[in-house]
Short mmCIF file of C-alpha atoms and ligand atoms in Angstrom, two decimals:
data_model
loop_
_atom_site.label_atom_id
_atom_site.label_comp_id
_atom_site.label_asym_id
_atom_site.label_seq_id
_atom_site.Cartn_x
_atom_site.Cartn_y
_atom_site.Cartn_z
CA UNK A 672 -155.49 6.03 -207.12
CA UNK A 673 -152.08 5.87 -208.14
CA UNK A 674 -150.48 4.55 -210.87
CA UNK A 675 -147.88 2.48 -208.72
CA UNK A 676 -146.93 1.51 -205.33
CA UNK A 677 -143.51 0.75 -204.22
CA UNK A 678 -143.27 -2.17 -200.72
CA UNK A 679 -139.69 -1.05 -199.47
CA UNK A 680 -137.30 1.90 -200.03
CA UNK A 681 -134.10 0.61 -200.05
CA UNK A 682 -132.09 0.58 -203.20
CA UNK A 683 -134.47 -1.42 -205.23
CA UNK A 684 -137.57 0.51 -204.16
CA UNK A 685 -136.04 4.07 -203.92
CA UNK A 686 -134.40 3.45 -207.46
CA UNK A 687 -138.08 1.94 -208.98
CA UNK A 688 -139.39 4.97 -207.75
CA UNK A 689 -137.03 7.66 -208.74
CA UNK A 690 -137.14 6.12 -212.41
CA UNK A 691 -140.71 5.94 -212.31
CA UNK A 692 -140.85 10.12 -211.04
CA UNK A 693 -138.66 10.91 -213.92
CA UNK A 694 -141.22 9.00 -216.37
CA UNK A 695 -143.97 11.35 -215.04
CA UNK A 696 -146.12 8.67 -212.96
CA UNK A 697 -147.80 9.27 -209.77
CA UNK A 698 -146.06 6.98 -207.15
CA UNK A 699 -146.32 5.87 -203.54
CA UNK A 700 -142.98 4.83 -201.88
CA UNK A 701 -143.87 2.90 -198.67
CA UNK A 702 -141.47 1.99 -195.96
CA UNK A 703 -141.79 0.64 -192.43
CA UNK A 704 -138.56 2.82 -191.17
CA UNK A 705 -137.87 5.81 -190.25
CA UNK A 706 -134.93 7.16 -192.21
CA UNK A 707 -132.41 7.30 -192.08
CA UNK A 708 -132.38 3.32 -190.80
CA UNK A 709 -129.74 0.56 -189.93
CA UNK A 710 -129.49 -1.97 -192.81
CA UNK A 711 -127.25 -5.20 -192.08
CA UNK A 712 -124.93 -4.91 -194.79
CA UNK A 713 -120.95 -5.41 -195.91
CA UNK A 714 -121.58 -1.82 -197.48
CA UNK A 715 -119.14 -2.54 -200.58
CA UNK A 716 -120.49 -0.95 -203.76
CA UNK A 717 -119.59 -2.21 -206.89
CA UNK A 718 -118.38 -0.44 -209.87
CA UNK A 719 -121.15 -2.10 -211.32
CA UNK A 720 -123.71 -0.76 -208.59
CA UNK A 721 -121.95 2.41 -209.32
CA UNK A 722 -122.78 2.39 -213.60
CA UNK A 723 -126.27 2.01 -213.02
CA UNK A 724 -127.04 4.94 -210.84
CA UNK A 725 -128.25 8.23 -213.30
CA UNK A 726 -126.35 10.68 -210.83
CA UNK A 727 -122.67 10.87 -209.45
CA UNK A 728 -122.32 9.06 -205.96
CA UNK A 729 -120.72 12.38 -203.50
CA UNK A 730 -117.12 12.33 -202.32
CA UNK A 731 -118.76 12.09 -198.50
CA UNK A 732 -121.02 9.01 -199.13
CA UNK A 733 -118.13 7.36 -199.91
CA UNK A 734 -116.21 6.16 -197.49
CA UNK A 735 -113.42 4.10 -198.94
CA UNK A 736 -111.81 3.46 -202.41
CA UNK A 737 -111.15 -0.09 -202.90
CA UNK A 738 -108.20 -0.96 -204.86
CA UNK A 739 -106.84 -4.44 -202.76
CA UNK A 740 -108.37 -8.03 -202.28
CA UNK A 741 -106.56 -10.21 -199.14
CA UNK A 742 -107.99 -13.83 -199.73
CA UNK A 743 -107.53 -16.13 -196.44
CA UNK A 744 -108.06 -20.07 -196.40
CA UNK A 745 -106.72 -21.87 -193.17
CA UNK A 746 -103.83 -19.78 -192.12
CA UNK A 747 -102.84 -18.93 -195.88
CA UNK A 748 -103.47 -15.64 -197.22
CA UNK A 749 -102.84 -14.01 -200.78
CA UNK A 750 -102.68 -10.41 -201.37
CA UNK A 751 -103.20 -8.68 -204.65
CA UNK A 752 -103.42 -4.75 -205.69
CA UNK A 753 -104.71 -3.06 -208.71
CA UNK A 754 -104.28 0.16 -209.90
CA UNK A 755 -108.02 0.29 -210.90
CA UNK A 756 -111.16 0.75 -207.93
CA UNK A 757 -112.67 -2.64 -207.30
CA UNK A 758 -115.85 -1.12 -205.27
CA UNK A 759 -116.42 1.73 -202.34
CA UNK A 760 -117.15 0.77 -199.11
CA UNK A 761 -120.28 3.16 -197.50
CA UNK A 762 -122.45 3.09 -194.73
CA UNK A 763 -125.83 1.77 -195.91
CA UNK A 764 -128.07 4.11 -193.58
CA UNK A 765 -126.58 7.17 -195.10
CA UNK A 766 -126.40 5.54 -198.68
CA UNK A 767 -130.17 4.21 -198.65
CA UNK A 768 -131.67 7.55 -196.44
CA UNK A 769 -129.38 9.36 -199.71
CA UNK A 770 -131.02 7.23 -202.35
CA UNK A 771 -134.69 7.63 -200.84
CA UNK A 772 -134.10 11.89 -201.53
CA UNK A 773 -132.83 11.08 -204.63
CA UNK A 774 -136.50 9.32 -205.73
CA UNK A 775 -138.24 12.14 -203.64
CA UNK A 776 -136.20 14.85 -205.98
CA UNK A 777 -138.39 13.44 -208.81
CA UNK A 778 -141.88 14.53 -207.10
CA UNK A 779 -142.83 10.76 -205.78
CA UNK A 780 -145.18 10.79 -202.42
CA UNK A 781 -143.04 8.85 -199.50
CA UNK A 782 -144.08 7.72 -196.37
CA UNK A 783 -142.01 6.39 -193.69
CA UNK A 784 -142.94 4.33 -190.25
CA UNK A 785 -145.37 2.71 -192.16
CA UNK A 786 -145.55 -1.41 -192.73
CA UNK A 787 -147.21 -2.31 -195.54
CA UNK A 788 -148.81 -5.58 -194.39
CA UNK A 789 -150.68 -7.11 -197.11
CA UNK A 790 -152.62 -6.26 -200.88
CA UNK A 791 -155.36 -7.85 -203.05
CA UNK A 792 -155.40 -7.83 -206.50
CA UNK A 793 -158.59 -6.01 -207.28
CA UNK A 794 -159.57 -6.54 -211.20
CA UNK A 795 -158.12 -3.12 -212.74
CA UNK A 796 -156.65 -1.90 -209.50
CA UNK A 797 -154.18 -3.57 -206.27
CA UNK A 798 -155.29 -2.69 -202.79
CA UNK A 799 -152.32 -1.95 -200.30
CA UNK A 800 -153.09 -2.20 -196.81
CA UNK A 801 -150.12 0.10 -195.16
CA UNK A 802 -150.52 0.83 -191.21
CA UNK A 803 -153.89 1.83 -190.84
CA UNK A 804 -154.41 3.24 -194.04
CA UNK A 805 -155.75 1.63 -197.60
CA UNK A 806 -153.86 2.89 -201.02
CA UNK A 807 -155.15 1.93 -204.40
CA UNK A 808 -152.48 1.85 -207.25
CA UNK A 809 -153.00 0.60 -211.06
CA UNK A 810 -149.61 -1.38 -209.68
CA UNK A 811 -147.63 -2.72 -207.12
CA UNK A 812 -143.87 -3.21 -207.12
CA UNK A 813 -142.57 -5.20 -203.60
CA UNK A 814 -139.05 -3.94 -202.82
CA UNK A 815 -139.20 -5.39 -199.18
CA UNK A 816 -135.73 -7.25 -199.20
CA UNK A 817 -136.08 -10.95 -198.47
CA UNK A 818 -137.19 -10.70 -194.97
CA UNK A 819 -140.76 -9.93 -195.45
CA UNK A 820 -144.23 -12.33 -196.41
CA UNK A 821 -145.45 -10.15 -199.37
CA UNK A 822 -143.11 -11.46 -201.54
CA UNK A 823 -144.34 -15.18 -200.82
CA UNK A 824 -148.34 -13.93 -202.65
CA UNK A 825 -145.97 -14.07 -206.03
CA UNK A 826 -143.47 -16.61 -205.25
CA UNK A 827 -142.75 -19.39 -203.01
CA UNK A 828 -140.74 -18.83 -199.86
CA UNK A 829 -137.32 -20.27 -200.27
CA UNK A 830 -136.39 -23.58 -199.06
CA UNK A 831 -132.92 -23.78 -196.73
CA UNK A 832 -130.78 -24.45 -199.50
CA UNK A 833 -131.77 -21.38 -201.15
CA UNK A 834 -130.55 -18.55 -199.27
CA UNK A 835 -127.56 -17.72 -196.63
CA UNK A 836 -127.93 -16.48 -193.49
CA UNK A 837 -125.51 -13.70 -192.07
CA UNK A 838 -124.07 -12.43 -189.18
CA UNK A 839 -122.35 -8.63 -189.52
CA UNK A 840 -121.24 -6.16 -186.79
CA UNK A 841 -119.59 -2.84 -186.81
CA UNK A 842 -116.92 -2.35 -185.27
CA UNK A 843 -115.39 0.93 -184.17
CA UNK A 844 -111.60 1.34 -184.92
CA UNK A 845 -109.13 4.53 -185.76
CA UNK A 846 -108.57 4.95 -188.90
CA UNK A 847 -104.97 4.82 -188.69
CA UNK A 848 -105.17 1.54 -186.96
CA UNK A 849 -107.56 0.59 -189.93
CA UNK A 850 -104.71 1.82 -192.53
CA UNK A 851 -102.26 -0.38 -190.87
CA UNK A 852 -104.36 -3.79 -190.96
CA UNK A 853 -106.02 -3.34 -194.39
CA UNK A 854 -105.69 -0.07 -195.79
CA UNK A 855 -107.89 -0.28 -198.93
CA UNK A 856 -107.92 -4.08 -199.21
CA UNK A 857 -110.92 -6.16 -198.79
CA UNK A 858 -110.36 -8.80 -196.31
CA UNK A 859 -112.12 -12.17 -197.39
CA UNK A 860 -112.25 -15.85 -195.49
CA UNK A 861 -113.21 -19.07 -197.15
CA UNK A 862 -113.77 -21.88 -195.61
CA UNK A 863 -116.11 -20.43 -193.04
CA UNK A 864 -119.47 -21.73 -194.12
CA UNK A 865 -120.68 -23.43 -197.12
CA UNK A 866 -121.70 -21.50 -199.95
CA UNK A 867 -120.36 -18.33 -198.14
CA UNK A 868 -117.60 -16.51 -197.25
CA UNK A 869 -116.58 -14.04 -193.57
CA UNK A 870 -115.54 -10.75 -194.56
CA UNK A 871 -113.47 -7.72 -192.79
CA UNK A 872 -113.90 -4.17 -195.19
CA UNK A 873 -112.47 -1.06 -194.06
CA UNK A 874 -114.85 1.87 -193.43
CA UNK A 875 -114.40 5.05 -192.09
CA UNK A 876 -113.40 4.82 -188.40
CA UNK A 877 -114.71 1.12 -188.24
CA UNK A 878 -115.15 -2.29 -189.80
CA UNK A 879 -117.79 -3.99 -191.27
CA UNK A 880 -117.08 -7.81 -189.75
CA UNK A 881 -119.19 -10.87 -190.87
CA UNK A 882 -119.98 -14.21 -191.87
CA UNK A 883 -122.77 -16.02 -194.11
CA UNK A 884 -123.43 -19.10 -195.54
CA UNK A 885 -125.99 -21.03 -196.77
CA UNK A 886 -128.96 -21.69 -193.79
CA UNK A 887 -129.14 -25.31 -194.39
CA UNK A 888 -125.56 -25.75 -193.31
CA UNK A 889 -124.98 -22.92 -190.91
CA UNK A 890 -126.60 -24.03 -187.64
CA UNK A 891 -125.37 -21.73 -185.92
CA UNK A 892 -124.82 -18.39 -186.77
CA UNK A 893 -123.77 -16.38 -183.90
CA UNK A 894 -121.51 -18.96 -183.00
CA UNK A 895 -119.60 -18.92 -186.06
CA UNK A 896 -119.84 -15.60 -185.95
CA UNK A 897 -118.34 -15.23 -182.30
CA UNK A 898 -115.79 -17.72 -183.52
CA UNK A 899 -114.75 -15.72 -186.64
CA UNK A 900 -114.09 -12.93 -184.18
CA UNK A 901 -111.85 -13.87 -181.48
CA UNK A 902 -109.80 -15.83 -184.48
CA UNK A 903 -109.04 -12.44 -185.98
CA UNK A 904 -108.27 -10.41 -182.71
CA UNK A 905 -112.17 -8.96 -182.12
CA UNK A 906 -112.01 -9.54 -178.46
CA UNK A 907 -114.67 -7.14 -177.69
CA UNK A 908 -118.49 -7.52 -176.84
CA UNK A 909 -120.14 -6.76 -180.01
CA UNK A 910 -123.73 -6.35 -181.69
CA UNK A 911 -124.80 -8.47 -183.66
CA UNK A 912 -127.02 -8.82 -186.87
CA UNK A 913 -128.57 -11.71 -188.51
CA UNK A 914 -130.26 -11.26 -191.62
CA UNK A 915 -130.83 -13.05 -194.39
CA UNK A 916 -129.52 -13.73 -198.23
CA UNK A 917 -130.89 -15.19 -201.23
CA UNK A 918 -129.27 -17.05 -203.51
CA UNK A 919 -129.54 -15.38 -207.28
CA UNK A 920 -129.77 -17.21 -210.47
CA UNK A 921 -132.30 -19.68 -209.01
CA UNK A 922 -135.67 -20.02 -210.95
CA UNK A 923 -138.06 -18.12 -209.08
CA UNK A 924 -141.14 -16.41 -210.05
CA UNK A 925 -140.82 -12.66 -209.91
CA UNK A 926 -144.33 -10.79 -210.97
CA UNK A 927 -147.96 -11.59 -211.82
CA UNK A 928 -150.07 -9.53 -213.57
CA UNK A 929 -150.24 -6.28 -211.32
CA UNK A 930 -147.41 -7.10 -209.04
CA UNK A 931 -143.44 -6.90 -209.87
CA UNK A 932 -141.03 -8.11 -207.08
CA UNK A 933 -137.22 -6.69 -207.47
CA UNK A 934 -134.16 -6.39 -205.72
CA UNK A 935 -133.67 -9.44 -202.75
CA UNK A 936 -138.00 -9.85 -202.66
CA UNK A 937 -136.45 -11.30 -205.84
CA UNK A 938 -134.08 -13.23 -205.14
CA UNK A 939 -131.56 -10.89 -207.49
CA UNK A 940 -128.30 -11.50 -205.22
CA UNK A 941 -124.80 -12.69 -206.37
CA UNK A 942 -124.47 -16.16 -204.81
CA UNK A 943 -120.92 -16.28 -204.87
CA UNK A 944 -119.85 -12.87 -203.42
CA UNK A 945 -122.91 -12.03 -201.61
CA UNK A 946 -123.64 -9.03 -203.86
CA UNK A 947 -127.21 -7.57 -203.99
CA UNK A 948 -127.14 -3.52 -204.09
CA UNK A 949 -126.51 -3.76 -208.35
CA UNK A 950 -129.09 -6.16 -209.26
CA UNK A 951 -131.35 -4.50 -206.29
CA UNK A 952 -131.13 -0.54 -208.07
CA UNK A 953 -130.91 -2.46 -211.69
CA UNK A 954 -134.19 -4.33 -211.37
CA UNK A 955 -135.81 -1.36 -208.96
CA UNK A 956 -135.01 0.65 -212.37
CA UNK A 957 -136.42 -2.02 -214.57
CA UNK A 958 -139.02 -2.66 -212.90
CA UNK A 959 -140.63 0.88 -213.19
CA UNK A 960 -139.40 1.10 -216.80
CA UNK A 961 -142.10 -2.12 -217.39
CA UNK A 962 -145.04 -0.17 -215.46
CA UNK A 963 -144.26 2.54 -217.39
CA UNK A 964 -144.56 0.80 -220.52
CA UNK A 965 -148.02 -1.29 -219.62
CA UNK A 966 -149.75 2.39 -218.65
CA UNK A 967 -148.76 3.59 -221.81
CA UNK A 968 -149.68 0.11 -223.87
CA UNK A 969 -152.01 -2.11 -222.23
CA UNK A 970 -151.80 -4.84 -224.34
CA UNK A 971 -148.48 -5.37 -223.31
CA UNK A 972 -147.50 -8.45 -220.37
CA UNK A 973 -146.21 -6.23 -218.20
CA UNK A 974 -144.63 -9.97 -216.09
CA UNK A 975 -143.57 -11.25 -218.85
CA UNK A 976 -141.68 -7.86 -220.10
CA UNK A 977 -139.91 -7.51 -216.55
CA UNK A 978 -138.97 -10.86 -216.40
CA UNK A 979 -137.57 -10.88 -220.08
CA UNK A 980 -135.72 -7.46 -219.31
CA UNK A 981 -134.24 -8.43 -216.26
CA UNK A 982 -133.02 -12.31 -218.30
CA UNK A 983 -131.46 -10.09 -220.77
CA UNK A 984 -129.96 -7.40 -218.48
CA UNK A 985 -128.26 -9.42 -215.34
CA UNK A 986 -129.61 -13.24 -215.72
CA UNK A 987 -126.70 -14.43 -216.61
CA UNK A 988 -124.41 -12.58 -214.48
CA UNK A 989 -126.49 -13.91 -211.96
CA UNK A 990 -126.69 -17.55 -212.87
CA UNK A 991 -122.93 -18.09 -213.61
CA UNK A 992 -122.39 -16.40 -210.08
CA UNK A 993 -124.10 -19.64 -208.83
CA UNK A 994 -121.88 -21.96 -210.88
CA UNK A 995 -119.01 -19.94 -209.78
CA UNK A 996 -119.93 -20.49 -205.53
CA UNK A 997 -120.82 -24.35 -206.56
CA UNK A 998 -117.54 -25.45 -207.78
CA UNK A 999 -115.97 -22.69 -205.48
CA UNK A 1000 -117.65 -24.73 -202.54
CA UNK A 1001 -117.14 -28.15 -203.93
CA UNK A 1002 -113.37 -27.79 -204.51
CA UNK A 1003 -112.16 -25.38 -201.99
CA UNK A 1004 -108.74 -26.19 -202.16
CA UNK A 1005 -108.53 -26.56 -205.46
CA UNK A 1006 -110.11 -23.11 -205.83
CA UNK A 1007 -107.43 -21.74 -203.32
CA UNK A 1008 -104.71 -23.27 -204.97
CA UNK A 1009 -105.13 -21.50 -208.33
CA UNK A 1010 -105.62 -18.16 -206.57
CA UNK A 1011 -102.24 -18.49 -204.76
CA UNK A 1012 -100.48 -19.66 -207.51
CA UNK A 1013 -102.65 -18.64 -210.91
CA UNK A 1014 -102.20 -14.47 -211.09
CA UNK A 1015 -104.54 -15.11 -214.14
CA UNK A 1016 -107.15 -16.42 -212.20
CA UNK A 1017 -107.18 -13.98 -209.18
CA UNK A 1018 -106.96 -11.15 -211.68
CA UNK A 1019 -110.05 -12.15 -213.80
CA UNK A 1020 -111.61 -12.76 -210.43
CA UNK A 1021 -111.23 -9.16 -209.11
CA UNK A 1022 -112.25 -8.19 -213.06
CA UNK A 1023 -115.92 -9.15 -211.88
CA UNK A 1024 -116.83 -6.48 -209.21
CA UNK A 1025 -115.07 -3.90 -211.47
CA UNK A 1026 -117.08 -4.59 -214.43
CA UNK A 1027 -114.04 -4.98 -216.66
CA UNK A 1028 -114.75 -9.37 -216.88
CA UNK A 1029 -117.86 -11.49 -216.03
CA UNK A 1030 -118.10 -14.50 -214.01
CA UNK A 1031 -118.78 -16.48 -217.65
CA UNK A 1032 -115.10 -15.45 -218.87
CA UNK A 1033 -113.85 -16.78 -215.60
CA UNK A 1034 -115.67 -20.36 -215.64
CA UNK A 1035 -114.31 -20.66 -219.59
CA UNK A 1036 -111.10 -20.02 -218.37
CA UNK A 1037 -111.29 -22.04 -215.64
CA UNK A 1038 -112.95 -24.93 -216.50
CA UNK A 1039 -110.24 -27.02 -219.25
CA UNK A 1040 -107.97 -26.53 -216.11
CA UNK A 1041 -109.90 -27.88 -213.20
CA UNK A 1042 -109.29 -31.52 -213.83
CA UNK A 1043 -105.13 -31.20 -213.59
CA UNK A 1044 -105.92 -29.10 -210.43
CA UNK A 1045 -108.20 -31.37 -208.83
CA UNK A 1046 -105.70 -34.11 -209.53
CA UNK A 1047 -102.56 -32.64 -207.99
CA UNK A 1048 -104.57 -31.97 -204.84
C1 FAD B 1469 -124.97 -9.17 -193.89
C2 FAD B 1469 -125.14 -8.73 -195.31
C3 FAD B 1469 -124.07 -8.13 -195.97
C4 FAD B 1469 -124.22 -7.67 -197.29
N1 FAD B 1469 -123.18 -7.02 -197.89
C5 FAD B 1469 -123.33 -6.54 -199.15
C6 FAD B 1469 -122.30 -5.77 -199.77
O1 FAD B 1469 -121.25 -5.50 -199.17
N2 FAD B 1469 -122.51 -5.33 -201.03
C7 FAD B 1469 -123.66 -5.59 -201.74
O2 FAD B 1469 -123.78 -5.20 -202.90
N3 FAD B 1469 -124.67 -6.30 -201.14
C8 FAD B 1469 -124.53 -6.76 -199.88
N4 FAD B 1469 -125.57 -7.43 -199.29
C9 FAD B 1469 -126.84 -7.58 -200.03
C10 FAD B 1469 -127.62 -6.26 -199.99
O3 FAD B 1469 -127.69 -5.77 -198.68
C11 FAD B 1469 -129.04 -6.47 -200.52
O4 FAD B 1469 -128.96 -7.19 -201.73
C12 FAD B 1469 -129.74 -5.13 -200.76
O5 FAD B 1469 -129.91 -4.44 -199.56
C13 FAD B 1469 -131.09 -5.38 -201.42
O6 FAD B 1469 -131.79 -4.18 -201.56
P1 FAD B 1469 -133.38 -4.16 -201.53
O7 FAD B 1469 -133.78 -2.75 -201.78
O8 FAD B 1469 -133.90 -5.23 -202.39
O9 FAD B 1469 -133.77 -4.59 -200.06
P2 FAD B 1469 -133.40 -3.91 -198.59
O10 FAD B 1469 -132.15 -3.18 -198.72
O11 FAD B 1469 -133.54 -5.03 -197.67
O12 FAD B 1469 -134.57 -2.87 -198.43
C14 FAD B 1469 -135.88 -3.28 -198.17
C15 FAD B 1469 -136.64 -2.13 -197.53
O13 FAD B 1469 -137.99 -2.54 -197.37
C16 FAD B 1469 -138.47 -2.15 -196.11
N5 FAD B 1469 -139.56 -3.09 -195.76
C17 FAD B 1469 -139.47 -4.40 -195.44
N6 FAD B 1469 -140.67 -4.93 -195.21
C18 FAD B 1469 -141.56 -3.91 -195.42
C19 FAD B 1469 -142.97 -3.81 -195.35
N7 FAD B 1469 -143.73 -4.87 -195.03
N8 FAD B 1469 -143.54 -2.62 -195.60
C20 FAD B 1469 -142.79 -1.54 -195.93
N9 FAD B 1469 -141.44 -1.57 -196.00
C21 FAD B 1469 -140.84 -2.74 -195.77
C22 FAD B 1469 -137.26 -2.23 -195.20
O14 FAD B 1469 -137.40 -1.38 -194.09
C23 FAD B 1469 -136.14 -1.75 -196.15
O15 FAD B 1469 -135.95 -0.37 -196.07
C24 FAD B 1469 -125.45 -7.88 -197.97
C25 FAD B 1469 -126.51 -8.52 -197.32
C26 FAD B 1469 -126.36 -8.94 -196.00
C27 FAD B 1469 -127.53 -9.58 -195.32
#
């Protein structure tokens, strides 16, 4: 019996369990890869991802500083440096199989190559049914991304206008080639999909390439995808990954009474940049705080105390990020236009990923001016 089972260890589930370790409880971390494993993924890590993490990230795990933002719409383009780090760009086998040793440092059990395909809520206890094994744990925390149907015994599954889907590839490229084209910019494309964005970042000896937008309105994925491509000289035949996003600061139920979902099983994504790995080790970390708390206090709601802690901690973050894609996506070229020609604007925008602004400064800023904008369009 132990006191908690983690569904998933990517960041959410590999930070749940590494905070959990360090609190002393007896934890399962369950995954149905092998590590390390592929993960479809931009790979940019935040300065906010960054703050949360209770160790320093190593010099080789990451792979690029980011200091640059390149913003395209049509064929117009706006470039902007800072002499601060926006976000490092990493490779998320090596930075997940890292944060999985990381937990396992802390004395957790892991087991890997094992699908956990279902639990029951048992009176004091939850039943996990992993491979063909049975675990008992006082709780269960599902850290399964968004792809998975665990998530959908404490929440509904999301409707089409809820999530994005996404199309990534990686592809190989020198690095000095890579210098020359982007250096340590981001590369960013509106106007690709709805409520979405494509993307080139800079890694080490490739790029990460990609598209997403919301599912309703992106029929076709790979298409767009293949499109994207040959527009920005990707001539090549390339693999590609779909995968899905949700969209964060949505109402959504997150736990019941023995259960706690976190990271994307959550729905805990940025919906304007696309975002996830913060909010994913954030509520992973949470998450295990409120077990912890409950096995020392049973009187306490241990749903009600995650879902309060994770309000306080990123809700809003999260729900302004989905007022900021709205009128992003409603007024694109109104939204372009003050980027090319606002410096204020695109400066509080890059403030966001670097933890120096928040998407709520932004909007105030933004909003007495939107009518003159919309106007002059
Ligand atoms: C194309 C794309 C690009 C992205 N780019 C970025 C970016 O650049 N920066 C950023 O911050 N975010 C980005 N995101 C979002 C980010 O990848 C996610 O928010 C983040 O991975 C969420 O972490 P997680 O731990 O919740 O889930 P995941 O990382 O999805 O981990 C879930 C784990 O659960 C395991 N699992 C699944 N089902 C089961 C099961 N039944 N039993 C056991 N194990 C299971 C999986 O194997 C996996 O290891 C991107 C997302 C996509 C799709």
């Amino acid at each position: 019996m132990y006191d908690l089972i983690i569904a998933g260890a990517g960041p959410a589930g590999s930070s749940a369990a590494r905070f959990a370790g360090k609190m002393g409880l007896d934890v399962l971390l369950i995954d149905k890869d092998r590590f390390p494993r592929y993960k479809p993924c931009g790979g940019g890590l935040s300065e906010k991802a960054i703050s949360h993490l209770d160790f320093s990230l190593p010099e080789n795990i990451c792979e690029r500083s980011i200091t640059g933002a390149r913003i395209r719409f049509g064929d117009r383009t706006i470039n902007r440096h800072k002499d601060y780090r926006l976000t490092v760009t990493l490779n998320r086998s090596v930075f997940d199989d890292f944060l999985l040793k990381k937990a396992q440092e802390t004395g957790i059990h892991a087991v890997t190559d094992q699908k956990v395909l279902d639990f029951r809520e048992d009176g004091e206890k939850v039943q996990v049914r992993a491979g063909d094994e049975t675990y008992s744990s006082k709780y269960l925390i599902v850290a399964a991304g968004s792809q998975n149907r665990l998530l959908e015994r404490v929440r509904e599954r999301d409707g089409k206008d809820r999530y994005g889907v996404c199309v990534v590839t990686e592809i190989p490229e020198k690095n000095e080639i890579i210098d020359d084209r982007l250096g340590n910019t981001l590369e960013i494309h509106f106007g690709v999909a709805r409520m979405g964005y494509g993307w080139i970042f800079p890694h080490d000896g490739y790029y990460s390439v990609g598209i997403g937008g919301m599912a309703k309105e992106l029929s076709n994925p790979r298409q767009s995808m293949i499109k994207f491509l040959r527009k920005n000289g990707f001539g090549g035949s390339y693999k590609l990954r779909g995968h899905m996003i949700p969209f964060g600061g949505m109402n959504r139920a997150i736990a019941s009474s023995r259960v706690l979902l976190s990271g994307d099983s959550a729905g805990f994504v940025d919906s304007f940049t696309g975002e996830g790995l913060a909010y994913a080790i954030r509520s992973g970390q949470i998450a295990a705080r409120a077990v912890a708390e409950k096995l020392e206090d049973d009187d306490l709601d241990v749903a009600g105390s995650y879902q309060l802690r994770c309000k306080r901690d990123f809700g809003e973050d999260l729900r302004y990020s989905l007022i900021m894609a709205k009128i992003m996506h409603s007024w694109p070229e109104m939204f372009f236009r003050m980027l090319a020609t606002r410096d204020e604007f695109l400066d509080k925008f890059l403030e966001v990923p670097a933890m120096k602004g928040t998407y709520k400064n932004l909007i105030r800023w933004l909003m007495p001016r939107m009518p003159g904008y919309i106007l002059s369009i």
